[in-house]
Amino acid sequence: MKLNLLQRFSLISLIALLVFGITFGFLQTYLLEKNMRERAKELAASFVQHEIVSKMTGYDLITPKKGAEYDRFTKLVESIHFGLDVKQVKFWNSDYEVVWSYDRSIVGKKFPDQPPLKKALHGEISTKIDTYKNEEGYERGLGQLLEMYIPIVFPGDKKIRVVVETYQGLSVLTNDIGRQKKDIWMLTGAGFGLLSILLFGIFKSGTDRIAAQTRTITQSEEKYRNLVQSARDAIITVDHEGRIIMFNRAAEMIFDRDAKTVLGNSVEVLIPEKFRDAHRTGMERFFLSGESTVEGATLDLTGLKSTGEEFYVEVSLSASMEGDKRIVAAILRDVTERKIIQDQLIESEKQAFVTIVASSIGHELNNILAGLRGYSQMLLERTYDKEYVRKCAEIFNVQTERLASHANNLLSIGKPREPVMVPVEINRIIENVTEMLTISGILKMYTIEKNYSDRLPKIQGDSYLLEQVIRNLEINAAHAMVSGGILKLSSRLSNEGSHVEFTVADTGHGIAEDRRQLIFLPFFTTKKNGKGTGLGMFIIEKIVEQHKGYINLDSHVGVGTAITIGLPVSSGEET
């Protein structure tokens, strides 16, 4: 019977599980035996250490025992319990001499070439399993024993004076290890047997489910292909090498190309020559790094028909993974007609905008020029009245200042000035503008209150543009107060110390809450017809943005308006 891929995988998995179970059992029993032997050694050494220290002193074990002293020491040794199944013991001093042994003939002899004894004299318990022999090589007939060299440290001693050599039988330990090994093999066999049965059931269920899912996927793929082919929008899929791998019927229609002629070719055949370099760079970056600034966005691009005709398309891109490779799907729509309509609408809006600008500026300039003509006529008729001549001159100054302000605002829109940033003192700029507007007569009828903070750090700014900001703010304040009031000028360092703030406040009519956000729009004004162009606050906002600053507006109807500008402190001037 031929096995499918999942069935083959299941069989291999079961065999691997069996091998793993056997390996796991051997590993567990090996570790068990190793740990039990180590634990037995540690317990035996600890027991011997306790027994020796409790019944002997270090001085009892320094010199070899000879004659009657040997017999007395033998009785002392026989009174000590060295542990379960200990067959023989031997005492060594730090000079590698046998202090006492059941073999009386070797007492007092030195055996310096014994590595286990050297390790013990350095504080390490040394063990080995061997057939017991005495140091002269004679068999004792005790069989296989656990030979241990145990260093003994008496209280108050820092140096190891004595090493006890014991020979312990292994039968009890071996039997105990054998029983526990048997238990482990039984538990391991039962566990892995149950696991094998469980996995077999899972694999069987999985095989049936995958077969059903395969049928469902096949049906879904067929529905997807039909949906893509019947879509009204063009759908094109490109692989990681930029080759076209899907081209639906709608794509054939808008590009005037047959799918058979483009499948497998580079997508660049659908892109005009002048845009191919930019497209190639973007695709290479995306496929190498996965980073894209256009994925998920809707783009307006240009397509190329088989006839060489260019047309506008709206494109939405999405990426997915096919294995370890990225593919990109694009949904395109021919928007040539819509683009033409949009261009016509934009052109109409431009013309309407020009009409609004011309009407607003023309009306404002006519008012100013009408006043100038009237006063010019009266000036010609009353040249003998010096006081009247002086008054007319002041009015001329005010009106020409208004003309200059409008001209600067128009220039700022038509040809924005690139700021020349240098460290400047804001207090000095405010004073210069205020003095000029006072001399010209614009601020003549208002009380000016000044509250400048001393020793402010310099800001990074363009003096010409900042003068334009302050001039517009002060003229707006004067217009808001109409026939008199208080103009308040102040400066200070922000709470964080990162910005210098200055405020221009008036006691005028204020701005209604629903109109506060509108004052920054071009050509919006709260003044009566002919009293302003609505460009002042728009220009102020643009200049403050150029300086990376901020604007705060505080206004109350019938009370007045305060506008605060915050500008960054010049580098090296932070306080």
Coordinates of C-alpha atoms in Angstrom, one line a residue:
M1 CA 0.0 0.0 0.0
K2 CA 1.4 3.4 -1.0
L3 CA 1.6 5.8 2.0
N4 CA 0.9 9.5 1.6
L5 CA 3.2 12.2 3.0
L6 CA 1.5 12.5 6.4
Q7 CA 1.3 8.7 6.8
R8 CA 5.0 8.4 6.0
F9 CA 5.7 11.2 8.5
S10 CA 3.6 9.4 11.1
L11 CA 5.5 6.1 10.7
I12 CA 8.8 7.8 10.9
S13 CA 7.7 9.8 14.0
L14 CA 6.6 6.6 15.8
I15 CA 9.9 4.9 15.0
A16 CA 11.7 8.1 16.2
L17 CA 9.6 8.1 19.3
L18 CA 10.6 4.4 20.0
V19 CA 14.3 5.2 19.6
F20 CA 13.9 8.3 21.7
G21 CA 12.1 6.3 24.4
I22 CA 14.9 3.7 24.5
T23 CA 17.6 6.4 24.6
F24 CA 15.6 8.3 27.3
G25 CA 15.5 5.1 29.4
F26 CA 19.2 4.4 29.1
L27 CA 20.0 8.1 29.9
Q28 CA 17.7 8.1 32.9
T29 CA 19.1 4.8 34.3
Y30 CA 22.7 6.0 33.7
L31 CA 22.0 9.3 35.5
L32 CA 20.2 7.4 38.3
E33 CA 23.2 5.1 38.8
K34 CA 25.7 8.0 38.6
N35 CA 23.7 10.1 41.1
M36 CA 23.1 7.3 43.5
R37 CA 26.8 6.4 43.5
E38 CA 27.8 10.0 44.1
R39 CA 25.2 10.3 46.9
A40 CA 26.4 7.1 48.5
K41 CA 30.0 8.4 48.4
E42 CA 29.0 11.7 49.9
L43 CA 27.0 10.1 52.7
A44 CA 29.8 7.5 53.5
A45 CA 32.4 10.3 53.6
S46 CA 30.2 12.5 55.8
F47 CA 29.6 9.5 58.2
V48 CA 33.2 8.6 58.5
Q49 CA 34.2 12.3 59.0
H50 CA 31.7 12.5 61.9
E51 CA 32.7 9.2 63.5
I52 CA 36.4 10.0 63.4
V53 CA 36.1 13.6 64.7
S54 CA 33.8 12.5 67.5
K55 CA 36.0 9.7 68.9
M56 CA 39.6 10.7 68.0
T57 CA 41.8 13.8 67.9
G58 CA 44.2 14.9 65.2
Y59 CA 47.2 14.1 67.4
D60 CA 46.0 10.4 67.7
L61 CA 46.6 10.1 63.9
I62 CA 49.8 11.9 63.2
T63 CA 52.4 9.1 63.9
P64 CA 52.3 5.4 62.8
K65 CA 51.1 3.0 65.5
K66 CA 53.7 0.5 66.6
G67 CA 53.8 -2.1 69.4
A68 CA 51.4 -1.8 72.2
E69 CA 50.1 1.5 70.8
Y70 CA 49.0 -0.5 67.7
D71 CA 46.9 -2.9 69.8
R72 CA 45.3 0.0 71.7
F73 CA 44.5 1.9 68.5
T74 CA 43.1 -1.3 66.9
K75 CA 40.6 -1.6 69.7
L76 CA 39.7 2.1 69.2
V77 CA 39.2 1.5 65.5
E78 CA 37.0 -1.6 66.1
S79 CA 34.8 0.5 68.3
I80 CA 34.1 2.9 65.5
H81 CA 31.2 2.2 63.0
F82 CA 32.4 3.2 59.6
G83 CA 29.2 2.6 57.7
L84 CA 27.3 -0.2 56.0
D85 CA 29.3 -3.0 54.4
V86 CA 32.8 -1.4 55.0
K87 CA 35.3 -4.3 54.7
Q88 CA 38.6 -2.6 55.5
V89 CA 40.0 0.8 56.7
K90 CA 43.4 2.4 56.7
F91 CA 44.7 5.7 58.1
W92 CA 47.3 7.9 56.4
N93 CA 49.1 11.0 57.6
S94 CA 50.2 14.0 55.6
D95 CA 53.6 12.5 54.9
Y96 CA 52.0 9.7 52.9
E97 CA 52.7 7.2 55.8
V98 CA 50.4 4.5 56.8
V99 CA 49.4 5.4 60.4
W100 CA 47.3 2.2 60.9
S101 CA 46.1 -0.7 58.9
Y102 CA 44.8 -4.2 59.5
D103 CA 47.9 -5.3 57.6
R104 CA 50.4 -4.6 60.4
S105 CA 53.3 -5.0 58.1
I106 CA 52.7 -1.8 56.1
V107 CA 52.2 0.5 59.1
G108 CA 54.9 3.2 59.0
K109 CA 55.7 2.7 55.3
K110 CA 55.4 5.6 52.9
F111 CA 53.5 5.4 49.5
P112 CA 54.0 8.8 48.0
D113 CA 53.0 7.8 44.4
Q114 CA 49.3 7.4 44.9
P115 CA 47.3 10.0 43.0
P116 CA 44.0 9.4 45.0
L117 CA 45.9 10.0 48.3
K118 CA 47.4 13.2 46.9
K119 CA 43.9 14.5 45.9
A120 CA 42.6 13.7 49.4
L121 CA 45.4 15.6 51.1
H122 CA 44.3 18.6 49.0
G123 CA 40.7 18.3 50.3
E124 CA 39.1 16.2 47.5
I125 CA 37.3 13.0 48.2
S126 CA 38.8 10.4 45.8
T127 CA 37.1 7.2 44.8
K128 CA 37.4 4.3 42.5
I129 CA 35.9 0.8 42.1
D130 CA 38.5 -1.9 42.0
T131 CA 39.4 -5.4 43.2
Y132 CA 41.2 -4.8 46.6
K133 CA 44.9 -5.3 46.9
N134 CA 47.3 -4.2 49.5
E135 CA 50.1 -1.8 48.7
E136 CA 52.5 -4.7 48.2
G137 CA 50.2 -6.3 45.6
Y138 CA 48.8 -9.3 47.5
E139 CA 45.2 -10.3 46.8
R140 CA 42.9 -10.0 49.9
G141 CA 40.1 -12.0 48.2
L142 CA 37.5 -9.4 49.1
G143 CA 36.2 -9.0 45.5
Q144 CA 35.1 -5.7 43.9
L145 CA 34.9 -2.8 46.4
L146 CA 34.4 1.0 46.4
E147 CA 37.7 2.4 47.5
M148 CA 37.5 5.9 49.1
Y149 CA 40.1 8.3 50.3
I150 CA 38.4 10.6 52.7
P151 CA 40.2 13.8 54.0
I152 CA 39.5 14.4 57.7
V153 CA 39.5 18.0 59.1
F154 CA 39.4 18.3 62.9
P155 CA 37.8 21.4 64.5
G156 CA 40.2 24.3 64.7
D157 CA 42.5 22.8 62.0
K158 CA 43.0 24.5 58.6
K159 CA 45.3 21.8 57.3
I160 CA 44.3 18.2 56.5
R161 CA 46.3 16.0 58.8
V162 CA 44.7 12.6 58.2
V163 CA 43.2 10.7 55.3
V164 CA 41.0 7.6 56.0
E165 CA 41.0 5.0 53.2
T166 CA 37.9 2.7 53.3
Y167 CA 36.9 -0.3 51.3
Q168 CA 33.1 -0.7 51.0
G169 CA 31.1 -3.5 49.5
L170 CA 28.9 -2.7 46.6
S171 CA 26.2 -5.4 46.8
V172 CA 23.6 -3.3 48.7
L173 CA 24.1 -0.3 46.5
T174 CA 24.1 -2.4 43.3
N175 CA 20.9 -4.2 44.3
D176 CA 19.2 -0.8 45.2
I177 CA 20.3 0.7 41.8
G178 CA 19.0 -2.4 40.0
R179 CA 15.6 -2.1 41.6
Q180 CA 15.2 1.5 40.7
K181 CA 16.5 0.9 37.1
K182 CA 13.7 -1.7 36.7
D183 CA 11.1 0.8 38.0
I184 CA 12.3 3.4 35.5
W185 CA 12.2 1.0 32.6
M186 CA 8.7 0.0 33.4
L187 CA 7.5 3.6 33.8
T188 CA 9.3 4.7 30.6
G189 CA 7.9 1.8 28.6
A190 CA 4.4 2.4 29.8
G191 CA 4.6 6.1 29.2
F192 CA 6.0 5.9 25.8
G193 CA 3.6 3.1 24.9
L194 CA 0.6 5.2 25.8
L195 CA 2.2 8.2 24.0
S196 CA 2.7 6.1 20.9
I197 CA -1.0 5.0 20.9
L198 CA -2.1 8.6 21.4
L199 CA 0.1 9.9 18.6
F200 CA -1.1 7.2 16.3
G201 CA -4.7 8.3 17.0
I202 CA -3.7 12.0 16.4
F203 CA -1.9 11.2 13.2
K204 CA -4.9 9.1 12.0
S205 CA -7.3 12.0 12.8
G206 CA -4.9 14.5 11.2
T207 CA -4.6 12.5 8.0
D208 CA -8.4 12.4 7.6
R209 CA -8.7 16.1 8.4
I210 CA -5.9 17.1 6.0
A211 CA -7.5 15.2 3.3
A212 CA -10.7 17.1 3.9
Q213 CA -8.9 20.4 4.1
T214 CA -7.0 19.7 0.9
R215 CA -10.4 19.3 -0.9
T216 CA -11.6 22.5 0.7
I217 CA -8.5 24.4 -0.3
T218 CA -8.7 23.1 -3.9
Q219 CA -12.3 24.3 -4.0
S220 CA -11.3 27.7 -2.5
E221 CA -8.5 28.2 -5.0
E222 CA -10.9 27.5 -7.8
K223 CA -13.3 30.1 -6.4
Y224 CA -10.5 32.6 -5.9
R225 CA -9.3 32.2 -9.5
N226 CA -12.9 32.7 -10.8
L227 CA -13.3 35.8 -8.5
V228 CA -10.0 37.3 -9.7
Q229 CA -10.8 36.7 -13.3
S230 CA -14.3 38.2 -13.0
A231 CA -13.1 41.3 -11.0
R232 CA -13.8 44.7 -12.7
D233 CA -10.4 46.0 -11.5
A234 CA -7.1 44.8 -12.9
I235 CA -5.2 42.4 -10.6
I236 CA -1.5 41.7 -11.2
T237 CA 0.8 39.6 -9.0
V238 CA 4.6 39.9 -9.2
D239 CA 7.1 37.5 -7.7
H240 CA 10.4 38.3 -5.9
E241 CA 12.2 38.8 -9.2
G242 CA 9.7 41.3 -10.5
R243 CA 8.1 38.8 -13.0
I244 CA 4.4 38.8 -13.6
I245 CA 2.8 35.5 -12.3
M246 CA -0.9 36.5 -12.5
F247 CA -2.7 38.8 -15.0
N248 CA -6.5 38.8 -14.9
R249 CA -9.0 39.6 -17.7
A250 CA -9.5 43.2 -16.5
A251 CA -5.7 43.7 -16.7
E252 CA -5.8 42.4 -20.3
M253 CA -8.5 45.0 -21.1
I254 CA -6.9 48.2 -19.6
F255 CA -3.4 47.4 -20.7
D256 CA -4.6 46.0 -24.1
R257 CA -2.3 43.0 -23.7
D258 CA -3.0 39.2 -23.7
A259 CA -2.1 37.4 -20.4
K260 CA 0.0 34.8 -22.3
T261 CA 2.3 37.6 -23.7
V262 CA 3.1 39.1 -20.3
L263 CA 3.2 36.2 -17.8
G264 CA 6.8 35.4 -16.9
N265 CA 8.0 38.8 -18.2
S266 CA 9.2 41.7 -16.0
V267 CA 6.4 44.0 -14.8
E268 CA 8.4 46.9 -16.3
V269 CA 6.8 46.2 -19.7
L270 CA 3.7 47.8 -18.2
I271 CA 5.6 51.0 -17.0
P272 CA 6.6 53.9 -19.2
E273 CA 10.4 54.1 -19.8
K274 CA 10.9 57.3 -17.8
F275 CA 9.5 55.7 -14.6
R276 CA 11.3 52.4 -14.7
D277 CA 14.5 53.4 -12.8
A278 CA 12.5 54.7 -9.9
H279 CA 10.3 51.6 -9.9
R280 CA 13.3 49.3 -10.0
T281 CA 15.0 51.0 -7.1
G282 CA 11.9 50.8 -4.9
M283 CA 11.3 47.1 -5.7
E284 CA 14.9 46.2 -5.0
R285 CA 14.7 47.9 -1.6
F286 CA 11.4 46.2 -0.7
F287 CA 12.4 42.7 -1.7
L288 CA 15.8 43.0 0.1
S289 CA 14.6 44.6 3.3
G290 CA 10.8 44.2 3.4
E291 CA 10.5 48.0 4.0
S292 CA 8.1 49.9 1.8
T293 CA 6.5 53.4 2.2
V294 CA 3.7 52.6 -0.3
E295 CA 2.4 49.2 0.9
G296 CA -1.3 49.6 1.8
A297 CA -1.4 53.1 0.3
T298 CA -3.3 54.1 -2.8
L299 CA -1.0 55.5 -5.5
D300 CA -1.6 57.5 -8.7
L301 CA 0.7 56.1 -11.4
T302 CA 1.1 55.9 -15.1
G303 CA 0.6 52.7 -17.1
L304 CA 1.7 51.7 -20.6
K305 CA -0.5 50.0 -23.2
S306 CA 0.7 47.7 -25.9
T307 CA 0.3 50.5 -28.4
G308 CA 2.7 52.8 -26.4
E309 CA -0.1 54.9 -25.1
E310 CA 0.2 56.2 -21.5
F311 CA -2.7 56.3 -19.2
Y312 CA -3.4 57.1 -15.5
V313 CA -4.0 54.3 -13.1
E314 CA -4.9 54.1 -9.4
V315 CA -2.9 51.4 -7.7
S316 CA -3.2 49.6 -4.3
L317 CA -0.3 47.4 -3.3
S318 CA -0.1 44.5 -0.8
A319 CA 2.7 42.0 0.0
S320 CA 2.6 38.4 1.2
M321 CA 5.0 35.5 1.6
E322 CA 5.1 32.5 -0.6
G323 CA 7.5 30.1 1.1
D324 CA 10.5 32.3 2.0
K325 CA 9.9 34.7 -0.9
R326 CA 7.9 37.9 -1.0
I327 CA 5.3 38.4 -3.7
V328 CA 3.4 41.7 -4.4
A329 CA -0.2 42.0 -5.5
A330 CA -1.5 45.2 -7.2
I331 CA -5.1 46.2 -7.8
L332 CA -5.3 48.8 -10.6
R333 CA -8.1 50.9 -11.9
D334 CA -8.0 53.1 -15.1
V335 CA -8.7 56.7 -13.8
T336 CA -7.8 58.6 -16.9
E337 CA -11.3 60.2 -17.2
R338 CA -11.4 61.1 -13.5
K339 CA -7.9 62.6 -13.7
I340 CA -9.0 64.8 -16.6
I341 CA -12.0 66.0 -14.6
Q342 CA -9.9 66.6 -11.5
D343 CA -7.4 68.7 -13.5
Q344 CA -10.3 70.8 -14.8
L345 CA -11.7 71.2 -11.3
I346 CA -8.3 72.2 -10.0
E347 CA -7.9 74.8 -12.8
S348 CA -11.4 76.2 -11.9
E349 CA -10.5 76.4 -8.2
K350 CA -7.3 78.2 -9.1
Q351 CA -9.3 80.8 -11.1
A352 CA -11.8 81.1 -8.2
F353 CA -8.9 81.6 -5.8
V354 CA -7.4 84.3 -8.0
T355 CA -10.8 86.0 -8.1
I356 CA -11.1 86.0 -4.3
V357 CA -7.5 87.3 -3.9
A358 CA -8.1 90.1 -6.5
S359 CA -11.4 91.1 -5.0
S360 CA -10.1 91.1 -1.4
I361 CA -6.9 93.0 -2.2
G362 CA -8.6 95.3 -4.7
H363 CA -11.3 96.3 -2.2
E364 CA -8.7 96.9 0.6
L365 CA -6.4 98.9 -1.7
N366 CA -9.3 101.0 -3.1
N367 CA -10.3 102.0 0.5
I368 CA -6.7 103.1 1.2
L369 CA -6.2 104.9 -2.1
A370 CA -9.6 106.7 -1.7
G371 CA -8.5 108.0 1.7
L372 CA -5.2 109.1 0.2
R373 CA -6.9 110.9 -2.7
G374 CA -9.3 112.7 -0.4
Y375 CA -6.6 113.9 2.0
S376 CA -4.4 114.9 -1.0
Q377 CA -7.2 117.1 -2.3
M378 CA -7.8 118.7 1.1
L379 CA -4.1 119.2 1.5
L380 CA -3.9 121.1 -1.8
E381 CA -6.7 123.3 -0.7
R382 CA -5.3 124.1 2.8
T383 CA -1.6 124.4 2.4
Y384 CA -1.6 127.5 4.6
D385 CA -2.8 125.5 7.7
K386 CA 0.4 123.9 9.1
E387 CA -1.4 121.9 11.8
Y388 CA -3.7 120.4 9.1
V389 CA -0.7 119.6 6.9
R390 CA 1.0 117.7 9.8
K391 CA -2.2 115.8 10.4
C392 CA -2.5 114.8 6.7
A393 CA 1.2 113.7 6.8
E394 CA 0.4 111.4 9.7
I395 CA -2.5 109.9 7.9
F396 CA -0.4 109.4 4.8
N397 CA 2.2 107.5 7.0
V398 CA -0.6 105.3 8.4
Q399 CA -2.0 104.4 5.0
T400 CA 1.3 103.8 3.4
E401 CA 2.3 101.5 6.3
R402 CA -0.9 99.5 5.6
L403 CA 0.0 99.3 1.9
A404 CA 3.5 98.1 2.8
S405 CA 2.0 95.5 5.2
H406 CA -0.3 94.2 2.5
A407 CA 2.5 94.1 0.0
N408 CA 4.7 92.1 2.3
N409 CA 1.9 89.6 3.1
L410 CA 1.3 89.1 -0.7
L411 CA 5.0 88.6 -1.3
S412 CA 5.1 86.0 1.6
I413 CA 2.4 84.0 -0.2
G414 CA 3.6 84.4 -3.8
K415 CA 7.3 83.9 -3.1
P416 CA 8.0 82.7 0.5
R417 CA 11.3 84.0 1.9
E418 CA 13.7 81.3 3.1
P419 CA 14.6 82.4 6.7
V420 CA 18.2 83.3 7.5
M421 CA 18.5 82.0 11.0
V422 CA 20.9 83.9 13.3
P423 CA 20.8 84.6 17.1
V424 CA 18.6 87.7 17.7
E425 CA 17.1 89.5 20.7
I426 CA 13.3 89.4 20.6
N427 CA 12.9 92.5 22.9
R428 CA 14.9 94.7 20.5
I429 CA 12.8 93.5 17.5
I430 CA 9.5 94.2 19.4
E431 CA 10.7 97.7 20.4
N432 CA 11.8 98.6 16.8
V433 CA 8.5 97.6 15.3
T434 CA 6.5 99.3 18.0
E435 CA 8.4 102.5 17.7
M436 CA 8.0 102.5 13.9
L437 CA 4.2 101.9 14.1
T438 CA 3.9 104.6 16.8
I439 CA 5.8 107.2 14.7
S440 CA 3.6 106.3 11.7
G441 CA 0.5 107.0 13.7
I442 CA -1.1 103.5 13.7
L443 CA -0.6 103.1 17.5
K444 CA -0.9 106.8 18.3
M445 CA -4.3 106.7 20.0
Y446 CA -3.5 103.6 22.2
T447 CA -1.9 103.2 25.6
I448 CA 1.1 100.9 25.4
E449 CA 2.1 98.8 28.4
K450 CA 5.4 97.0 28.3
N451 CA 6.6 94.2 30.5
Y452 CA 9.8 92.7 29.1
S453 CA 11.9 90.1 31.0
D454 CA 15.5 91.2 31.4
R455 CA 18.5 89.2 30.2
L456 CA 16.5 86.8 28.0
P457 CA 18.6 84.4 26.0
K458 CA 18.8 85.0 22.3
I459 CA 16.5 83.0 19.9
Q460 CA 17.4 81.5 16.5
G461 CA 15.4 83.5 14.0
D462 CA 15.1 85.8 10.9
S463 CA 14.8 89.4 12.0
Y464 CA 12.9 90.5 8.9
L465 CA 10.3 87.7 9.2
L466 CA 9.9 88.2 13.0
E467 CA 9.3 91.9 12.4
Q468 CA 6.5 91.0 10.0
V469 CA 5.0 88.8 12.7
I470 CA 5.0 91.5 15.3
R471 CA 3.8 94.2 12.9
N472 CA 0.8 92.1 11.9
L473 CA 0.0 91.3 15.5
E474 CA 0.1 94.9 16.6
I475 CA -1.9 96.2 13.6
N476 CA -4.5 93.5 14.3
A477 CA -4.6 94.5 17.9
A478 CA -5.1 98.2 16.9
H479 CA -7.9 97.3 14.5
A480 CA -9.6 95.3 17.3
M481 CA -9.7 98.2 19.7
V482 CA -11.1 100.7 17.1
S483 CA -11.2 104.0 19.1
G484 CA -8.8 103.5 21.9
G485 CA -7.6 100.9 24.4
I486 CA -4.5 99.3 25.9
L487 CA -1.9 97.4 23.9
K488 CA 0.1 95.1 26.2
L489 CA 3.5 93.8 25.1
S490 CA 5.5 91.3 27.3
S491 CA 8.3 88.7 27.0
R492 CA 9.5 85.9 29.2
L493 CA 11.3 82.6 29.3
S494 CA 9.1 79.5 29.1
N495 CA 8.7 77.2 32.1
E496 CA 11.0 74.6 30.6
G497 CA 13.6 77.2 29.6
S498 CA 13.6 75.9 26.0
H499 CA 11.7 78.8 24.4
V500 CA 11.4 82.5 24.6
E501 CA 7.7 83.7 24.6
F502 CA 6.3 87.1 23.8
T503 CA 2.7 88.2 24.0
V504 CA 0.7 90.9 22.1
A505 CA -2.6 91.6 24.0
D506 CA -5.4 94.1 23.4
T507 CA -8.6 95.2 25.1
G508 CA -10.7 95.0 21.9
H509 CA -13.8 93.1 21.0
G510 CA -12.3 89.6 21.2
I511 CA -13.0 86.6 19.0
A512 CA -15.9 84.2 19.4
E513 CA -15.0 80.6 20.3
D514 CA -16.5 79.2 17.0
R515 CA -14.2 81.5 14.9
R516 CA -10.9 81.0 16.7
Q517 CA -9.7 78.1 14.6
L518 CA -10.7 80.0 11.4
I519 CA -8.5 83.0 11.9
F520 CA -5.4 81.2 10.6
L521 CA -7.1 80.4 7.2
P522 CA -6.1 82.6 4.3
F523 CA -8.6 85.5 3.5
F524 CA -10.6 84.9 6.6
T525 CA -11.0 88.0 8.7
T526 CA -13.1 89.2 11.6
K527 CA -12.9 92.8 10.4
K528 CA -15.5 94.7 8.5
N529 CA -15.3 94.7 4.7
G530 CA -12.4 96.8 3.4
K531 CA -10.6 96.7 6.8
G532 CA -8.3 93.7 6.1
T533 CA -7.3 91.0 3.7
G534 CA -7.4 88.1 6.1
L535 CA -3.7 87.2 5.4
G536 CA -2.1 88.5 8.6
M537 CA -2.6 85.4 10.9
F538 CA -2.1 83.0 8.0
I539 CA 1.3 84.6 7.3
I540 CA 2.1 84.6 11.1
E541 CA 1.4 80.9 11.4
K542 CA 3.7 80.0 8.4
I543 CA 6.6 82.1 9.8
V544 CA 6.3 80.6 13.3
E545 CA 6.3 77.1 11.7
Q546 CA 9.5 78.0 9.8
H547 CA 11.0 78.9 13.2
K548 CA 9.8 75.6 14.8
G549 CA 7.8 77.6 17.3
Y550 CA 4.2 77.6 18.6
I551 CA 1.2 79.9 18.9
N552 CA -1.2 80.2 21.8
L553 CA -4.5 82.1 21.5
D554 CA -6.5 83.4 24.5
S555 CA -9.5 85.5 23.6
H556 CA -12.8 86.5 25.3
V557 CA -15.6 88.4 23.6
G558 CA -15.9 92.0 25.0
V559 CA -12.6 91.6 27.0
G560 CA -9.9 91.3 24.5
T561 CA -7.4 88.9 22.8
A562 CA -3.8 87.8 23.8
I563 CA -1.6 86.0 21.3
T564 CA 1.6 84.3 22.6
I565 CA 4.4 83.2 20.3
G566 CA 7.1 80.7 21.6
L567 CA 10.4 80.5 19.7
P568 CA 13.3 78.1 20.4
V569 CA 16.3 79.4 22.3
S570 CA 19.4 79.7 20.2
S571 CA 21.9 76.8 20.5
G572 CA 24.2 77.4 23.4
E573 CA 21.9 80.0 25.0
E574 CA 19.8 77.6 27.1
T575 CA 19.3 78.6 30.7

